[in-house]
Short mmCIF file of C-alpha atoms in Angstrom, two decimals:
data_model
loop_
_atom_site.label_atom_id
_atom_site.label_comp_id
_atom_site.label_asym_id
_atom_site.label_seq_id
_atom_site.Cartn_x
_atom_site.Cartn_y
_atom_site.Cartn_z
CA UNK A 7 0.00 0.00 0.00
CA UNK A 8 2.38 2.69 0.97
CA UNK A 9 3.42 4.57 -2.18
CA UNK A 10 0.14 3.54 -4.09
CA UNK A 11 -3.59 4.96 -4.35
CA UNK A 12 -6.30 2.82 -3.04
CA UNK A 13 -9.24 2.59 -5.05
CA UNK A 14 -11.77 1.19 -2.51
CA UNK A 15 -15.11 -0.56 -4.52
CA UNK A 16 -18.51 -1.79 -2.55
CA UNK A 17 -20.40 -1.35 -5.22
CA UNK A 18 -23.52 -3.35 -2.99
CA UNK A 19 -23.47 -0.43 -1.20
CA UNK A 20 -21.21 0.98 1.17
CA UNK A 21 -19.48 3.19 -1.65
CA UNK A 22 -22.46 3.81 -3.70
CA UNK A 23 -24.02 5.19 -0.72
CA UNK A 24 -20.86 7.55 0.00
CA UNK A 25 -20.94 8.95 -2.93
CA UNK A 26 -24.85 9.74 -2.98
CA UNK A 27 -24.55 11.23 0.54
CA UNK A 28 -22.06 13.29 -0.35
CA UNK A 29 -23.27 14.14 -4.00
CA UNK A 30 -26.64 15.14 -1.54
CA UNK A 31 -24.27 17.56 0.63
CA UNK A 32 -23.41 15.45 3.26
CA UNK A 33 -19.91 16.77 5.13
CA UNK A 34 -18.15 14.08 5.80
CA UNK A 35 -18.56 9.60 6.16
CA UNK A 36 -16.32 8.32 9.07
CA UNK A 37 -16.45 4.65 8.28
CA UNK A 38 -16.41 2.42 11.91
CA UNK A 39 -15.96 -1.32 12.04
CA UNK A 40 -19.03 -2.17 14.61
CA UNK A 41 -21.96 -0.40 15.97
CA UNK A 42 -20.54 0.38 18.96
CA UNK A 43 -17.89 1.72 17.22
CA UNK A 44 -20.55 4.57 15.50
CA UNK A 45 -22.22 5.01 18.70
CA UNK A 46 -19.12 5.97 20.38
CA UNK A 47 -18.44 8.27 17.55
CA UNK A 48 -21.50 9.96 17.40
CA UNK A 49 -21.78 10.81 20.98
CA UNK A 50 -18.02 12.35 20.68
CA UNK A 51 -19.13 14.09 17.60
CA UNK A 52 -22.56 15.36 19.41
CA UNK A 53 -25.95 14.50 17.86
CA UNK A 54 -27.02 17.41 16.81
CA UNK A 55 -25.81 17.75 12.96
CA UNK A 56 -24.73 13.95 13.14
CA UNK A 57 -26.18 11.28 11.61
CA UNK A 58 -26.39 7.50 12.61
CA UNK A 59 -25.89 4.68 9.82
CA UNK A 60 -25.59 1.06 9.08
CA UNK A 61 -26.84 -2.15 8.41
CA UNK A 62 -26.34 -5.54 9.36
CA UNK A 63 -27.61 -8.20 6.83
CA UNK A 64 -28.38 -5.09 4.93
CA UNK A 65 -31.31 -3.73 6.90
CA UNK A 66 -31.21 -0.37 8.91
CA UNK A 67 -29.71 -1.40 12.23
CA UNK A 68 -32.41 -0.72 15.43
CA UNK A 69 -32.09 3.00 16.50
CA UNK A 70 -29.91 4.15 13.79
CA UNK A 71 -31.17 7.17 11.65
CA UNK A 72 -30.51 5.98 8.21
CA UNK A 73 -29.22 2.09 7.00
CA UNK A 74 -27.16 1.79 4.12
CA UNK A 75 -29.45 2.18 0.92
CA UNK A 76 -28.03 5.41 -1.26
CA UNK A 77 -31.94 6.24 -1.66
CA UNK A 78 -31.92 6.97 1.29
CA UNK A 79 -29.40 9.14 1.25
CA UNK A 80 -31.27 12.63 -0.02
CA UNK A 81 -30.10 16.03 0.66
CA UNK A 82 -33.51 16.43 2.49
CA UNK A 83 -31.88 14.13 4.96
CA UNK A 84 -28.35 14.58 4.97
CA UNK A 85 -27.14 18.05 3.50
CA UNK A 86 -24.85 19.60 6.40
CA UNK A 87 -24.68 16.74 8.29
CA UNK A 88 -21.53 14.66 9.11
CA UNK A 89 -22.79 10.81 8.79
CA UNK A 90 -20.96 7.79 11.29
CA UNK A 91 -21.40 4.39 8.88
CA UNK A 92 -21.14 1.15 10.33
CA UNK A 93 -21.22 -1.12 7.14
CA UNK A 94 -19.42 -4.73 7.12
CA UNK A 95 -17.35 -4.93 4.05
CA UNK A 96 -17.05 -1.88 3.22
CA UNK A 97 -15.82 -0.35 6.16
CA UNK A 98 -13.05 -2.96 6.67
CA UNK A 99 -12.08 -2.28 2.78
CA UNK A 100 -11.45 1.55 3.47
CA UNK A 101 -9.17 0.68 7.19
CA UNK A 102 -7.00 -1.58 5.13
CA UNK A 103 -6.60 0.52 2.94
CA UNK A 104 -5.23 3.48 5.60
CA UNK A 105 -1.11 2.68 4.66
CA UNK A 106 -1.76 3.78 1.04
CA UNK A 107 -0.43 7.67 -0.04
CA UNK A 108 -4.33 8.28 -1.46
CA UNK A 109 -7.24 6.52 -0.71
CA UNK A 110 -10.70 7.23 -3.58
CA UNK A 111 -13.88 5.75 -2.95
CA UNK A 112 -15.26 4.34 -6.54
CA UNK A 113 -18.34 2.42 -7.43
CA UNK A 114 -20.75 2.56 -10.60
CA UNK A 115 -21.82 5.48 -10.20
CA UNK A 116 -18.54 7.56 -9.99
CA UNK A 117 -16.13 5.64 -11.99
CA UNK A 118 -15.57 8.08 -15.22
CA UNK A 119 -14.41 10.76 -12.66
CA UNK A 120 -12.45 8.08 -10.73
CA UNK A 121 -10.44 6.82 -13.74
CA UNK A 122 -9.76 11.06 -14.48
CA UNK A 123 -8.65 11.29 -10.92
CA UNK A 124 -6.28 8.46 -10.55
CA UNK A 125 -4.45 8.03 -13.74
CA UNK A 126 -1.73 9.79 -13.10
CA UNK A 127 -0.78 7.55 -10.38
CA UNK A 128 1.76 5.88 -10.68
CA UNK A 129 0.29 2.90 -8.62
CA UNK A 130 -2.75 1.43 -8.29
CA UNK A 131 -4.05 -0.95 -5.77
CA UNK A 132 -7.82 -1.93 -6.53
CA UNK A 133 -9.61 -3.02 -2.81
CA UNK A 134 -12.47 -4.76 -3.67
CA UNK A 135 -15.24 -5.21 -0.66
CA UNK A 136 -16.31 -8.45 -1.70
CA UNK A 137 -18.59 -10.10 0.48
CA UNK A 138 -17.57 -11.63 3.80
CA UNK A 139 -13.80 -12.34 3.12
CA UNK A 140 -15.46 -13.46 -0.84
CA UNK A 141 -15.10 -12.34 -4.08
CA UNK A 142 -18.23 -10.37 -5.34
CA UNK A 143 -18.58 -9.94 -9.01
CA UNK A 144 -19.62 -6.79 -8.66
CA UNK A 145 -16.76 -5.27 -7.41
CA UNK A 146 -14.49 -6.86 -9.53
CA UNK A 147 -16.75 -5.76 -12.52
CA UNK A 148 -16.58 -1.64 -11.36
CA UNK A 149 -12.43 -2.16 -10.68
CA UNK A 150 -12.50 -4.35 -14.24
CA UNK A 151 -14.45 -1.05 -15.80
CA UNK A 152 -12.04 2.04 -14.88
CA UNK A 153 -8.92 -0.53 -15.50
CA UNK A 154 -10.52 -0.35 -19.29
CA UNK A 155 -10.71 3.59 -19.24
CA UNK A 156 -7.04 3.53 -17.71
CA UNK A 157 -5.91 1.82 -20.50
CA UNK A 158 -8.36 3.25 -23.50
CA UNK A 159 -6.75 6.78 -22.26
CA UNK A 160 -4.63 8.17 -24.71
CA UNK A 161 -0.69 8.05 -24.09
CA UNK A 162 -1.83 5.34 -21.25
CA UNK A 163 1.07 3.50 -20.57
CA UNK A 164 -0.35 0.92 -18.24
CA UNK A 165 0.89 -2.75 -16.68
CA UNK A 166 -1.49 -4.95 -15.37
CA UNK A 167 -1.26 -8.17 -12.88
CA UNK A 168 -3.35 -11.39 -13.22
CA UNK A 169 -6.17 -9.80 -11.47
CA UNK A 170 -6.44 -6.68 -13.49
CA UNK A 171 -6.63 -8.38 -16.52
CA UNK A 172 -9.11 -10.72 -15.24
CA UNK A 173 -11.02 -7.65 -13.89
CA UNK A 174 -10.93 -5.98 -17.66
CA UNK A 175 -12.21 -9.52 -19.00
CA UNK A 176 -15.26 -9.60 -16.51
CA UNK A 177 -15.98 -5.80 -17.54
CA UNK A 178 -16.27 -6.85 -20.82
CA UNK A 179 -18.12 -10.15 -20.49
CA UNK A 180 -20.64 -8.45 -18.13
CA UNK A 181 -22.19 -5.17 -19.77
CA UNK A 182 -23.59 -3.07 -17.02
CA UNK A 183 -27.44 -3.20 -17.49
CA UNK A 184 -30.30 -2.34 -15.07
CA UNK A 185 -30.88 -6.43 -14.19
CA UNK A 186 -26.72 -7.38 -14.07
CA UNK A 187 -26.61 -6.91 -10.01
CA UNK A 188 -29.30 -8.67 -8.95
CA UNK A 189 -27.31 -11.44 -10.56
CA UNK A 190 -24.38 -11.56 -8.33
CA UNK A 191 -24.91 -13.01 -4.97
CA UNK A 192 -24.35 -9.41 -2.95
CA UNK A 193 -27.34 -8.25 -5.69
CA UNK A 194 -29.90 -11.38 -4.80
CA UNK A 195 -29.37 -11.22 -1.40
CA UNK A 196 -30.87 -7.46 -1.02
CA UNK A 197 -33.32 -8.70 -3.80
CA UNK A 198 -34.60 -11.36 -0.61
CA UNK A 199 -34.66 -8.46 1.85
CA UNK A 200 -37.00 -6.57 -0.47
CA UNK A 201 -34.41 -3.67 -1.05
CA UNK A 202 -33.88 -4.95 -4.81
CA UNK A 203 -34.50 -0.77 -5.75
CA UNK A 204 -31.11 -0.13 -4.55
CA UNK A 205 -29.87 -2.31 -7.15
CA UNK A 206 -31.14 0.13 -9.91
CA UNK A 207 -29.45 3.03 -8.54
CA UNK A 208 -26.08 1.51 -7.36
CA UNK A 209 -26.00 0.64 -11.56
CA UNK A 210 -26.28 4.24 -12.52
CA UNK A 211 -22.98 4.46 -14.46
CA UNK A 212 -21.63 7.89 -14.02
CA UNK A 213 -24.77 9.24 -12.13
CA UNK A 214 -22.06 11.83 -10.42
CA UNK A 215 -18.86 13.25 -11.63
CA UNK A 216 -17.09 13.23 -7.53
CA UNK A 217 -14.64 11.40 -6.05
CA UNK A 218 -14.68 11.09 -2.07
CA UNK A 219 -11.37 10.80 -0.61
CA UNK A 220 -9.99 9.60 2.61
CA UNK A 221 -7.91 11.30 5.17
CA UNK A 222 -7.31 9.96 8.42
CA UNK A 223 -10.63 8.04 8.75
CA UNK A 224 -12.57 10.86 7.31
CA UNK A 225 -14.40 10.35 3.80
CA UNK A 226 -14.87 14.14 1.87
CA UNK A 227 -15.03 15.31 -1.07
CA UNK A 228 -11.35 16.74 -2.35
CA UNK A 229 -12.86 20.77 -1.94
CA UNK A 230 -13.50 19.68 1.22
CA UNK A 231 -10.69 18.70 2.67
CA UNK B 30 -14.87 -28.47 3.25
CA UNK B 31 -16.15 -31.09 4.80
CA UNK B 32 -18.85 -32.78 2.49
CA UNK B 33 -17.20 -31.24 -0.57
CA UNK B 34 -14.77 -32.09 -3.55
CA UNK B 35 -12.31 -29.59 -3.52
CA UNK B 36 -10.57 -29.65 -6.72
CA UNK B 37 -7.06 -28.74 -7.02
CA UNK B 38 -5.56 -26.41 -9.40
CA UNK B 39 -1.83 -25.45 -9.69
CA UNK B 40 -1.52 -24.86 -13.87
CA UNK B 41 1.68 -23.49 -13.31
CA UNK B 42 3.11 -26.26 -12.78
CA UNK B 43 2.21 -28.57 -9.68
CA UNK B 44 -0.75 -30.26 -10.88
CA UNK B 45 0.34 -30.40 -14.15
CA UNK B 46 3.45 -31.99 -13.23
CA UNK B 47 1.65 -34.32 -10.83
CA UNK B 48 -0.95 -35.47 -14.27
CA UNK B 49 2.25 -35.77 -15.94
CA UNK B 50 4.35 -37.80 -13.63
CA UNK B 51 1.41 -39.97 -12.80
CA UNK B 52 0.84 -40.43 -16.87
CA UNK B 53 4.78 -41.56 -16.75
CA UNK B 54 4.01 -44.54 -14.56
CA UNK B 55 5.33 -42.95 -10.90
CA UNK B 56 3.45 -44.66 -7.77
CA UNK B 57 2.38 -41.53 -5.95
CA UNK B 58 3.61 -37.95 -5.28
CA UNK B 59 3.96 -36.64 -1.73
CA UNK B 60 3.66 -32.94 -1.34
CA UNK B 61 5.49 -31.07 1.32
CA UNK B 62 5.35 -27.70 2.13
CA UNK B 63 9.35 -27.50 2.65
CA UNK B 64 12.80 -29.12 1.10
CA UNK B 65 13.44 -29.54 4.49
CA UNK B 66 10.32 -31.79 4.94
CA UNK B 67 10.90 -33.23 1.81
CA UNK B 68 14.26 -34.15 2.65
CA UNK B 69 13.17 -35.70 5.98
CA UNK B 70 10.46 -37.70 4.28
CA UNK B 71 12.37 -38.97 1.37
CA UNK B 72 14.70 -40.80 4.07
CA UNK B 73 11.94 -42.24 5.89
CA UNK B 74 10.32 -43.61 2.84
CA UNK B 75 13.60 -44.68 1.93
CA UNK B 76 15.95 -43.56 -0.97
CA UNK B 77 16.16 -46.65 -3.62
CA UNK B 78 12.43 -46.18 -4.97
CA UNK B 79 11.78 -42.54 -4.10
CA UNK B 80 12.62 -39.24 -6.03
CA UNK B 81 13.61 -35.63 -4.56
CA UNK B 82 11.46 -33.29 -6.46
CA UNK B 83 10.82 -29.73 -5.81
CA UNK B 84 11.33 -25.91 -6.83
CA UNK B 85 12.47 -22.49 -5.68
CA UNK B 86 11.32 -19.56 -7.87
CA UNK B 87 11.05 -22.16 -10.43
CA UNK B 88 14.29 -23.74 -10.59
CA UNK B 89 15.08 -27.83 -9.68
CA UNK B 90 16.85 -27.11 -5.39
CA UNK B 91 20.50 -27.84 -5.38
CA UNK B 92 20.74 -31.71 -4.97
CA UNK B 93 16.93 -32.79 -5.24
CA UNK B 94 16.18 -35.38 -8.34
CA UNK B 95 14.27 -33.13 -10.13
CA UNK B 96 12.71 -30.06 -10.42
CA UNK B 97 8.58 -28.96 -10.85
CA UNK B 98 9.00 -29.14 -14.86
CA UNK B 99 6.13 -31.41 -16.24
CA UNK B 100 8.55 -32.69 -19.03
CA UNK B 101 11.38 -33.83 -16.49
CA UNK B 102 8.68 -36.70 -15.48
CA UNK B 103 9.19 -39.17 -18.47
CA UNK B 104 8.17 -42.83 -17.76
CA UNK B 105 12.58 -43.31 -18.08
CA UNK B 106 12.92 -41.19 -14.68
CA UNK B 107 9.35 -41.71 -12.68
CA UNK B 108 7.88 -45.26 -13.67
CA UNK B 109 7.06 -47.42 -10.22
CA UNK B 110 9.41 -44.59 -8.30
CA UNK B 111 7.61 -42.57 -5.39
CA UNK B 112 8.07 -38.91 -5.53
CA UNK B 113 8.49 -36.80 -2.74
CA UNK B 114 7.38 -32.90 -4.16
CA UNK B 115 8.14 -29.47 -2.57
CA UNK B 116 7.08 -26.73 -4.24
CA UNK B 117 5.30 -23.46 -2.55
CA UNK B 118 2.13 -22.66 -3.98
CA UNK B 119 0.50 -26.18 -5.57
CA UNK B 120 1.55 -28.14 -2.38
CA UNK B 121 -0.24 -25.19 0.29
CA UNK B 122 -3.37 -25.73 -1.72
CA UNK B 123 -3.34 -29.64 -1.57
CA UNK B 124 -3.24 -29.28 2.09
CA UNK B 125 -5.74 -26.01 2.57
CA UNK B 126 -8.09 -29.05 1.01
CA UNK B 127 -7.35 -31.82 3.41
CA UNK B 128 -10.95 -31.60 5.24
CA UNK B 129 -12.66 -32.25 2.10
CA UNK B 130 -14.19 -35.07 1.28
CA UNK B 131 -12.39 -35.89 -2.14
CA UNK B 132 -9.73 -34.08 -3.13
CA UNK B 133 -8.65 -34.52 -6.84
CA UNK B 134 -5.68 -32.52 -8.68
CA UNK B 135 -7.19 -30.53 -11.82
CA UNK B 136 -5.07 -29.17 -14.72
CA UNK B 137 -5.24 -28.03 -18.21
CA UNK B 138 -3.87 -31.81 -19.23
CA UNK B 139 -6.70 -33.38 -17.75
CA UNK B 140 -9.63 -30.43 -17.77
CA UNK B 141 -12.24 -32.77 -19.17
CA UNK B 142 -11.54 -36.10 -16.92
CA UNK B 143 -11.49 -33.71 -14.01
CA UNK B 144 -15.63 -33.10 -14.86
CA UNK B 145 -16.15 -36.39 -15.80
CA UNK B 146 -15.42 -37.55 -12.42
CA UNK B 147 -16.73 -34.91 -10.12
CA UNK B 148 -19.71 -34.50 -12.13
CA UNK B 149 -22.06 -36.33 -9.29
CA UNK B 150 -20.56 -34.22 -6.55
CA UNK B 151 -23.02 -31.87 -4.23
CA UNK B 152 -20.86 -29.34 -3.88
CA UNK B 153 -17.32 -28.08 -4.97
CA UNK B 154 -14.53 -26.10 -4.41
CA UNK B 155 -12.34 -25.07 -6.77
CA UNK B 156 -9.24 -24.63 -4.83
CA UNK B 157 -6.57 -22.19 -6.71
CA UNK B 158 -3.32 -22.36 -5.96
CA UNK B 159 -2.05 -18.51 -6.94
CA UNK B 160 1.09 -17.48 -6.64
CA UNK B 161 2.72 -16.18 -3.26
CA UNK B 162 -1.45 -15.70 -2.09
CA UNK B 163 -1.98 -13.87 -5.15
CA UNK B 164 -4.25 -14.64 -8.20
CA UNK B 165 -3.31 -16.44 -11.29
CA UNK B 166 -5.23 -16.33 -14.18
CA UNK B 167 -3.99 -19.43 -15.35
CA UNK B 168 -6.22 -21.06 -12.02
CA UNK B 169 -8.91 -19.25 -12.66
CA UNK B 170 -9.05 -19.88 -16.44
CA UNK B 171 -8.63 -23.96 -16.07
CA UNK B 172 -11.22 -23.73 -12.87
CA UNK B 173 -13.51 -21.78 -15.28
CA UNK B 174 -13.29 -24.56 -18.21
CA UNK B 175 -14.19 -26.95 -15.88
CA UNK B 176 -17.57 -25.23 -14.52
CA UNK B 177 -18.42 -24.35 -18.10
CA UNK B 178 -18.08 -27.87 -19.22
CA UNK B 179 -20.13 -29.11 -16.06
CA UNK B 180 -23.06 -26.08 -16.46
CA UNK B 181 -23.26 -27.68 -20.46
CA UNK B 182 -23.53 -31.15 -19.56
CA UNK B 183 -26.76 -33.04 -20.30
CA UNK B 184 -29.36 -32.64 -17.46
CA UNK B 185 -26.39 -30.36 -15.22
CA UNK B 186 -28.43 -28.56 -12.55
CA UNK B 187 -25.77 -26.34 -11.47
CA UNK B 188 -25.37 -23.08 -9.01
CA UNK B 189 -22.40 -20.88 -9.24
CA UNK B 190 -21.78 -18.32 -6.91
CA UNK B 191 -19.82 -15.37 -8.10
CA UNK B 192 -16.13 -16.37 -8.21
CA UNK B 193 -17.65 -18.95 -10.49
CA UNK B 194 -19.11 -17.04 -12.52
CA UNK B 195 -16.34 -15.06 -12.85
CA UNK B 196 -14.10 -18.04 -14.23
CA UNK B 197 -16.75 -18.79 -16.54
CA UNK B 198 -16.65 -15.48 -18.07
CA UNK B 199 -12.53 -15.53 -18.11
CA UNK B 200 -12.76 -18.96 -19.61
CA UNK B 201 -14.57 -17.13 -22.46
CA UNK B 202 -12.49 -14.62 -22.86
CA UNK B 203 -9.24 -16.49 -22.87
CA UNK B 204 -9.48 -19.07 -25.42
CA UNK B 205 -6.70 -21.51 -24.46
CA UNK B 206 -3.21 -21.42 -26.92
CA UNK B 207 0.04 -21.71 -26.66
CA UNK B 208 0.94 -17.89 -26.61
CA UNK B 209 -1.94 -17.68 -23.46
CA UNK B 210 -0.09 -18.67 -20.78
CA UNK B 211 3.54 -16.28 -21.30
CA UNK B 212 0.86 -14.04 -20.13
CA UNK B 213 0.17 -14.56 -17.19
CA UNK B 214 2.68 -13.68 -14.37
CA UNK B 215 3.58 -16.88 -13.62
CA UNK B 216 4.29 -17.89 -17.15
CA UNK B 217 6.17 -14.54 -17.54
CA UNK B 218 8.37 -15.71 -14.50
CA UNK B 219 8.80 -18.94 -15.88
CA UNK B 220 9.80 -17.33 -19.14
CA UNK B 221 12.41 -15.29 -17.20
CA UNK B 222 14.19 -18.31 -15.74
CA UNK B 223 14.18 -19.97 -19.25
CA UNK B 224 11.25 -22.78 -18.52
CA UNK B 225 9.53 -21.26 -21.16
CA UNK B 226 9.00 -24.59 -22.73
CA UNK B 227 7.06 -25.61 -19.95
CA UNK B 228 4.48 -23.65 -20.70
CA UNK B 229 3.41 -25.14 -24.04
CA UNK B 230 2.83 -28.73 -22.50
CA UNK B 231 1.10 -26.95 -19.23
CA UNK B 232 -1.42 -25.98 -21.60
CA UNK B 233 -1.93 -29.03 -24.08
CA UNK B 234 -5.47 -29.55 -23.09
CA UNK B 235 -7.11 -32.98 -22.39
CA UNK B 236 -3.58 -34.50 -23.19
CA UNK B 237 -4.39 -37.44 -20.96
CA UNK B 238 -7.67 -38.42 -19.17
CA UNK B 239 -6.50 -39.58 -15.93
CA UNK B 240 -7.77 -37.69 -12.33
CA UNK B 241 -5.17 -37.85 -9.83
CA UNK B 242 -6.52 -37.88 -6.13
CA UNK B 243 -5.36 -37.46 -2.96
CA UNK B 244 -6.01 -39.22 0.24
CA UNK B 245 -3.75 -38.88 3.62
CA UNK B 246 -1.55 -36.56 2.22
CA UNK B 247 -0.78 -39.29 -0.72
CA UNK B 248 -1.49 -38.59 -4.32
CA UNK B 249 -2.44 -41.49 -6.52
CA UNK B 250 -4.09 -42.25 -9.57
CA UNK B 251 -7.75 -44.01 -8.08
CA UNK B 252 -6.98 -47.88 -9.63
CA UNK B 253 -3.94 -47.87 -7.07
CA UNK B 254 -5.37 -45.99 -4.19
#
């Protein structure tokens, strides 16, 4: 990590929703591992322009304001407010990724303006959510996606490893289409908790043009910083 | 594990080298995860029927038999001898898979004997060996042949989960030929150290149709199990 940018992908949702809160005004994400973890936070933070979020099994946890579905996410909701997110995969992804020199939050619906922001890096390590410790094909598709726009650019010079060029071969074989998430197992399983929506939004290629970057456990937007 | 086949895949080169040296006639291959284990277990097996086998960055260690090249093990050197293998990557995978309930060693040599005869199985694992805890295409590639030729079989109810679906899509993508596997890092390294012509037998598919298994740490063809 150290000497690289982290591109951090949870496409099914922790990074989809980051970028919708903060596309909707939010402040700032400060990603925790558990739920104590948040509710610690919060109360150090104070309440007052805070926000509560997280899921387990991908529902709203009990007593939290929001859960972890972007549409929930609106600036009605969280304009102005600085939001505490207790996600599983997603959360881990982003504290693992704390050694690199940059760390970019990417997902479906930010990847144009990720591949813009990154490629003059002159390392890239793709961190990929996944699912309980296992490979999710969505993640792999949205790091398989801006690989291809990395190396499309013009006067890209650009080496990839195994997994990159697997990546670019699943971005390929998998067009991104409204039903493609609810195929992967990350997709079906909010399908059986009757959040399949979500699905529709988190596939809105290039719905924003912002990256969210992190700095010292803080998600904002670059201006922001 | 348990109540699964896990099916083995080093490309390049453990498994391939174990097809091939169990094609040439040897009795059984022992994997170890050290030379120094190897070393030890050679003696106690004895040293009049057994062979010292085993790499280090891809080259045959100073004063072992033979190396991890698939066309050192002709019937002349291997035929009714024992081999005793250390290499790093094939052999950690053969024992990650000891808790299954069949374990069976899967290459491109032997792609479509492997799905022959795990075709009844409930439930398997596709266990790839990767290099230093990496990915290898190569793995993925063979592991996706093998799905796709199980999902097309006559009456195959099958359910992949995402990592499988994955290697079915890079199985697509990668039609195999002799210029595919110099691409992949492991065939690049293997270039490097001037094994190059190891790669074109590594990837002569369905050269033989035998499925090697293992049981108690032994690896045997199943007549002499």
């Amino acid at each position: 990590m150290p000497g690289a940018t982290a591109v951090v992908i949870d496409v099914i949702r922790a990074t989809s929703t980051i970028v919708e809160a903060l596309a909707s005004g939010a402040r700032a994400v400060y990603p925790t591992l558990s739920s104590d973890e948040a509710i610690r936070l919060v109360n150090s933070l104070g309440r007052e322009d805070t926000l509560l979020c997280g899921e387990r099994k991908g529902l709203r946890i009990e007593g939290f304001d929001l859960g972890n579905s972007p549409l929930e996410f609106t600036p009605e909701r969280v304009a102005d407010k600085r939001l505490v997110m207790s996600t599983t995969n997603g959360t881990r992804a982003f504290l693992a990724s704390e050694d690199a020199d940059r760390v970019v939050a990417a997902s479906l619906l930010n990847l144009s303006a990720v591949s813009l922001t990154v490629r003059e890096s002159d390392r890239l390590v793709f961190v990929c959510a996944g699912k309980e410790d296992r490979f999710s094909l969505d993640d792999a598709l949205c790091a398989g996606l801006i690989i291809e726009k990395l190396s499309n650019a013009e006067d890209a010079e650009v080496q990839l490893d195994d997994a990159s060029k697997a990546a670019v071969a699943l971005a390929k074989a998998y067009p991104v289409e409204p039903q493609l998430l609810s195929q992967t197992a990350a997709g079906a399983a909010l399908v059986k908790v009757g959040l399949g929506a979500d699905l529709e939004r988190c596939a809105d290629v290039d719905r924003y043009s912002l990256v969210p970057e992190m700095h010292e456990r803080i998600i904002r937007l670059p201006d922001d910083v």
